[in-house]
PDB file of C-alpha atoms in Angstrom:
ATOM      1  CA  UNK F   1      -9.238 -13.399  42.463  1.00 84.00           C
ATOM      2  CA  UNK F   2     -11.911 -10.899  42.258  1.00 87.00           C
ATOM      3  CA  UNK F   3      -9.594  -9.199  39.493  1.00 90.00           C
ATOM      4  CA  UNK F   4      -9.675 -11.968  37.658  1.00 89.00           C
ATOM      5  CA  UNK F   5     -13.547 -12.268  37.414  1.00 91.00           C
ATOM      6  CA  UNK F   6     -13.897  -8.686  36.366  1.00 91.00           C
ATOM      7  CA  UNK F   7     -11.408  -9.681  33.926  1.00 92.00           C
ATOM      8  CA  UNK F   8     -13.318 -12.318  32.430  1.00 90.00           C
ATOM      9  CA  UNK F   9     -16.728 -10.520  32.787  1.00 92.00           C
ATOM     10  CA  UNK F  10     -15.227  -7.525  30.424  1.00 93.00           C
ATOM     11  CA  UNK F  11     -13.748 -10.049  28.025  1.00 92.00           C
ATOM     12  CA  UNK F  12     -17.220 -12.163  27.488  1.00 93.00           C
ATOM     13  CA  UNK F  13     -18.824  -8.738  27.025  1.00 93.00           C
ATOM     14  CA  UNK F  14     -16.472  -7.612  24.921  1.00 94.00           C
ATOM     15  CA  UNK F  15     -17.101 -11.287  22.628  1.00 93.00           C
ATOM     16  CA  UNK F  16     -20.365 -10.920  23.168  1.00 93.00           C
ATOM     17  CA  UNK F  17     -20.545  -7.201  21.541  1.00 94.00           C
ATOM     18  CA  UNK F  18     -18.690  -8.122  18.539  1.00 94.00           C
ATOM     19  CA  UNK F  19     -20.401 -11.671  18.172  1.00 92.00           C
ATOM     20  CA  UNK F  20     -23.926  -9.095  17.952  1.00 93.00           C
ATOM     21  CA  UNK F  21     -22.213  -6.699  15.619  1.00 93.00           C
ATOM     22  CA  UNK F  22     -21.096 -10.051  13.468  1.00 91.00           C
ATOM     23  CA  UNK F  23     -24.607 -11.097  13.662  1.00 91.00           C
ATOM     24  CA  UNK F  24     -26.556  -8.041  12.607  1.00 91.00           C
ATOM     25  CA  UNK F  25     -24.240  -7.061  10.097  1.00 90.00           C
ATOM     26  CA  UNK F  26     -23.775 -10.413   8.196  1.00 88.00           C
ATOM     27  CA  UNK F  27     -25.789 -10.269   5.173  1.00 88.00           C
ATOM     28  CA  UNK F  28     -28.390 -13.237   4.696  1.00 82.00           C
ATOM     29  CA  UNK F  29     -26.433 -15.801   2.674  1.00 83.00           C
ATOM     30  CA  UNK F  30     -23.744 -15.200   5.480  1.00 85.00           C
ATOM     31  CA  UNK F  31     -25.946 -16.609   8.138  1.00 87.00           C
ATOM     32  CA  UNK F  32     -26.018 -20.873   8.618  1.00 84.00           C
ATOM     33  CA  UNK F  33     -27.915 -22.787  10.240  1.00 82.00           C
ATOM     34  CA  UNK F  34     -30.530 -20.483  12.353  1.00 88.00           C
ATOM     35  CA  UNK F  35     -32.234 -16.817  11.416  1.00 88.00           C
ATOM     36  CA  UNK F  36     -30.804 -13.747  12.673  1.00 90.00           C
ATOM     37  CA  UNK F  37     -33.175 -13.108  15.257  1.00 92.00           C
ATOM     38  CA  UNK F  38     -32.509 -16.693  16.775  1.00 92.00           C
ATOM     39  CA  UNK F  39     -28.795 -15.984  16.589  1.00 92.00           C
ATOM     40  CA  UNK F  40     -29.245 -12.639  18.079  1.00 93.00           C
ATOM     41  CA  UNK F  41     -31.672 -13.918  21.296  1.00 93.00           C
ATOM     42  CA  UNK F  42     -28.811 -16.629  21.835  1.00 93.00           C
ATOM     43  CA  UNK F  43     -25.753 -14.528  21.913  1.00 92.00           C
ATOM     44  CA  UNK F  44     -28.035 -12.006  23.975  1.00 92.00           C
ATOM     45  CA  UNK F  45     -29.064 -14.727  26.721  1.00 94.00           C
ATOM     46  CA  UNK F  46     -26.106 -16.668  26.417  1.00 93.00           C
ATOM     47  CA  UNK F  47     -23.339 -14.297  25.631  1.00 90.00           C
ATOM     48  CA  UNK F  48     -20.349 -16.836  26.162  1.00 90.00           C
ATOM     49  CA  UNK F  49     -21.850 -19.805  24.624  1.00 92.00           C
ATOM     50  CA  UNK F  50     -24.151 -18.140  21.899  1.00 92.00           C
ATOM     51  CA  UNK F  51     -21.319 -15.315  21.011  1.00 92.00           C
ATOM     52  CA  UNK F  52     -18.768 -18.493  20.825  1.00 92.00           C
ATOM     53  CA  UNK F  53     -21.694 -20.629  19.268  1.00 91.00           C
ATOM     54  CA  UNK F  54     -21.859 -17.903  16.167  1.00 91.00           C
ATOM     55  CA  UNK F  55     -18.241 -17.580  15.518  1.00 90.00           C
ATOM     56  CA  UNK F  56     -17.728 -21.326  15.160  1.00 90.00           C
ATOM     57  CA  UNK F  57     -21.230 -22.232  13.711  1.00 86.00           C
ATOM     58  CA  UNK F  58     -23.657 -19.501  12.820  1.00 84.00           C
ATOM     59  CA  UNK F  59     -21.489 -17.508   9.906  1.00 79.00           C
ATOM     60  CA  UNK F  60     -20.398 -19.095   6.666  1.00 76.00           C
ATOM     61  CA  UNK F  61     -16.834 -19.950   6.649  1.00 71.00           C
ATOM     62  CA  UNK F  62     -14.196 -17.117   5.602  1.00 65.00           C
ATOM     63  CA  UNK F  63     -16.059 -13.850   5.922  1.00 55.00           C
ATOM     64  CA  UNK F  64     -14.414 -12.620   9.402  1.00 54.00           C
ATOM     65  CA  UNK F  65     -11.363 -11.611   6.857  1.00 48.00           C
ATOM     66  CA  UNK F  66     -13.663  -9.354   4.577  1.00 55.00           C
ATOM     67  CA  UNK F  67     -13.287  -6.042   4.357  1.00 53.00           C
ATOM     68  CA  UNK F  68     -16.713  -4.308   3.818  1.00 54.00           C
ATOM     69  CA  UNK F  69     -16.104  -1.303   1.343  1.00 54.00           C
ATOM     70  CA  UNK F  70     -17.790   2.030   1.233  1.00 56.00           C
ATOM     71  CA  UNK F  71     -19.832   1.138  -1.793  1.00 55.00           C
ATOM     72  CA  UNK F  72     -21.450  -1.514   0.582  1.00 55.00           C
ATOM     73  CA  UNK F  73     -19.841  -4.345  -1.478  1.00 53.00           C
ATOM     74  CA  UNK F  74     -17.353  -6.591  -0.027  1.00 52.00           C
ATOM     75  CA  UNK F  75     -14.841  -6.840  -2.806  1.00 52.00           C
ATOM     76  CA  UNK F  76     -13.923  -3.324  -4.872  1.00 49.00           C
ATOM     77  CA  UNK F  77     -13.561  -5.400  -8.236  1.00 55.00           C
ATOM     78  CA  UNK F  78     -17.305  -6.376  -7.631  1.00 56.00           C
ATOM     79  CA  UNK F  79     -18.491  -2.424  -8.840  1.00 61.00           C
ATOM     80  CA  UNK F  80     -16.944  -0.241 -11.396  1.00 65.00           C
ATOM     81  CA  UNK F  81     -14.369   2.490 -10.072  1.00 68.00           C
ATOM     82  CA  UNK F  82     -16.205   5.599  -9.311  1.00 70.00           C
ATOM     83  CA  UNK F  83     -14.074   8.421  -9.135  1.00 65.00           C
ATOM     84  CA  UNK F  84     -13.633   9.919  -5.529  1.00 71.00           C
ATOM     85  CA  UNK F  85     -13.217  13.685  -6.387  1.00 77.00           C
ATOM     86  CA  UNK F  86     -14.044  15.740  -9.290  1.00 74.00           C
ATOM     87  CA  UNK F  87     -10.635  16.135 -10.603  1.00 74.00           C
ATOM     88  CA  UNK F  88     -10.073  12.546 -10.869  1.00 78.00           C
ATOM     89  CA  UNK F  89     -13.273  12.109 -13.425  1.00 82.00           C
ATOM     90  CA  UNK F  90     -12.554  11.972 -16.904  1.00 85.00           C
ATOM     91  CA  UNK F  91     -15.706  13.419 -18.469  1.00 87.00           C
ATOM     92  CA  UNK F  92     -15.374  16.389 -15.485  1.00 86.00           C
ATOM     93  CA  UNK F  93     -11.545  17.674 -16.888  1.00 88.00           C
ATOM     94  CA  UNK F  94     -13.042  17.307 -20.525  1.00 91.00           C
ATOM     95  CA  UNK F  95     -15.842  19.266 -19.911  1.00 92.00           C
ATOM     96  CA  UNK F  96     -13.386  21.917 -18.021  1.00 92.00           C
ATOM     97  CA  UNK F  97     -11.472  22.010 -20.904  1.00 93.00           C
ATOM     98  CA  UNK F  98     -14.446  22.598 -23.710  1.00 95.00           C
ATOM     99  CA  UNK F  99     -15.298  25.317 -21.599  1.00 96.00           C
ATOM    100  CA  UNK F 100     -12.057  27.151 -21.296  1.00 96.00           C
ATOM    101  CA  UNK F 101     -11.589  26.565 -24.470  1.00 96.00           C
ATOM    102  CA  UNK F 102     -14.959  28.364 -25.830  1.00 96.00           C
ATOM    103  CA  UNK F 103     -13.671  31.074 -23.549  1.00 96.00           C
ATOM    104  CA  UNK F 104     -10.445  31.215 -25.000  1.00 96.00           C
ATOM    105  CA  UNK F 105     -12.202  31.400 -28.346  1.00 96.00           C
ATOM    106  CA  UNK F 106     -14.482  34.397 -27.538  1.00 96.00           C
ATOM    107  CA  UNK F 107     -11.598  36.475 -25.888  1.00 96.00           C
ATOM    108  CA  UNK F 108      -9.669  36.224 -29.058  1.00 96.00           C
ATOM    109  CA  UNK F 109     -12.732  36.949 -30.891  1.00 96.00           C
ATOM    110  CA  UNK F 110     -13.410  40.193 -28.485  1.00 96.00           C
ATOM    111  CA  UNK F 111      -9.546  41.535 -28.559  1.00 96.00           C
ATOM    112  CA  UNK F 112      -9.811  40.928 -31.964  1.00 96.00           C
ATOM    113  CA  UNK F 113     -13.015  43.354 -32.559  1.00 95.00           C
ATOM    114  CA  UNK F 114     -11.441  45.731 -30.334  1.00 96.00           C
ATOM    115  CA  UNK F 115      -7.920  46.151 -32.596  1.00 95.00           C
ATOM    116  CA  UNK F 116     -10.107  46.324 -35.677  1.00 94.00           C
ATOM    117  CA  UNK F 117     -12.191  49.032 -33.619  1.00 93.00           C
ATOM    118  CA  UNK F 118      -9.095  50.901 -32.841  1.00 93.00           C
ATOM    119  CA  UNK F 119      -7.386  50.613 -36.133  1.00 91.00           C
ATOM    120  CA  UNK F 120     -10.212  51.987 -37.646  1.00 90.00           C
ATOM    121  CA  UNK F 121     -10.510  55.691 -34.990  1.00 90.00           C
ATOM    122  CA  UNK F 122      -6.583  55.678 -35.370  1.00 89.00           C
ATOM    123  CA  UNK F 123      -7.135  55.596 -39.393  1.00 86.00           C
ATOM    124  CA  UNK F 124     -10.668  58.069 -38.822  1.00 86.00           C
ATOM    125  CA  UNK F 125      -8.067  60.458 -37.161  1.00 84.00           C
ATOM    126  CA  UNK F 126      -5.283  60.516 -39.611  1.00 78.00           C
ATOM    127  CA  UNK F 127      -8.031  61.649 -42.098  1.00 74.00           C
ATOM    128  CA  UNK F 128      -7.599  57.690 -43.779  1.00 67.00           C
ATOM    129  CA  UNK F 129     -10.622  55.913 -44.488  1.00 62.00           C
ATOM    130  CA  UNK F 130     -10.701  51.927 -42.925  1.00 58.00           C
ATOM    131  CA  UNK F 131      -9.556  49.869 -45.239  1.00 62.00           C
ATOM    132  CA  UNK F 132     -11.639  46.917 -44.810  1.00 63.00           C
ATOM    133  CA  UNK F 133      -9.606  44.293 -48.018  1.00 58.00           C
ATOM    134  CA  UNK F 134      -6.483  44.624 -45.645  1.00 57.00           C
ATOM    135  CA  UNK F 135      -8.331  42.675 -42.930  1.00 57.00           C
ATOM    136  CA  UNK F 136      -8.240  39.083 -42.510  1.00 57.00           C
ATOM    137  CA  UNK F 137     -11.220  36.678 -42.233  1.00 60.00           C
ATOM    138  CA  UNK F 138     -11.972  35.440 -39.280  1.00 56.00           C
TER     139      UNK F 138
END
């Protein structure tokens, strides 16, 4: 019998915990009929009655099935999509790509200067002057 109170005692803590946690995290058009604080002194003096008192009466109908989201919102349609990691934002890949582009672009433009550079000692050494018509524009 004495296992049986202990029982119970854990369980109406246990409602009484998550009737608090209910309470202080409902947001204000959540609560009905009394504040918070109210609310909160019941379930804390009462905690069978006031923690069974909230869940029937105190919180508006249908929000024990919400699932609070990270964005502090408790729908994810309610805020645009923010993307979680870099690589999944749109303007972040573009702005990788400009830039390994422009690199692309000035490596071509350096090898470039460095064949005509070379061309040139090759044609210095053979005793030919650098032909510079023969060259395209770049």
């Amino acid at each position: 019998m004495a296992r049986l109170y202990v029982l119970l005692f854990l369980a109406q803590i246990v409602l009484a915990v998550c009737a608090l946690i209910s309470c202080l995290s409902a947001e204000e058009g959540q609560i009905r009929a009394l504040p918070r604080i109210v609310w909160v002194l019941i379930i804390l003096f009462f905690p069978l009655i006031g923690s069974i008192a909230w869940f029937v009466a105190g919180r508006e109908p249908g929000t024990a099935n919400r699932t609070v989201w990270p964005g502090g919102t408790s729908a994810p349609e309610r805020q645009p999509r923010r993307p979680l990691a870099p690589d999944d934002d749109p303007e972040f890949l573009r702005s990788v790509q400009d830039r390994a582009k422009q690199q692309d672009q000035e490596l071509f433009r350096r090898w470039e200067e460095d064949l005509r550079r070379r061309e040139d000692d090759l044609r210095r050494r053979d005793g030919e002057p650098p032909r510079e018509g023969d060259r395209p524009e770049v």
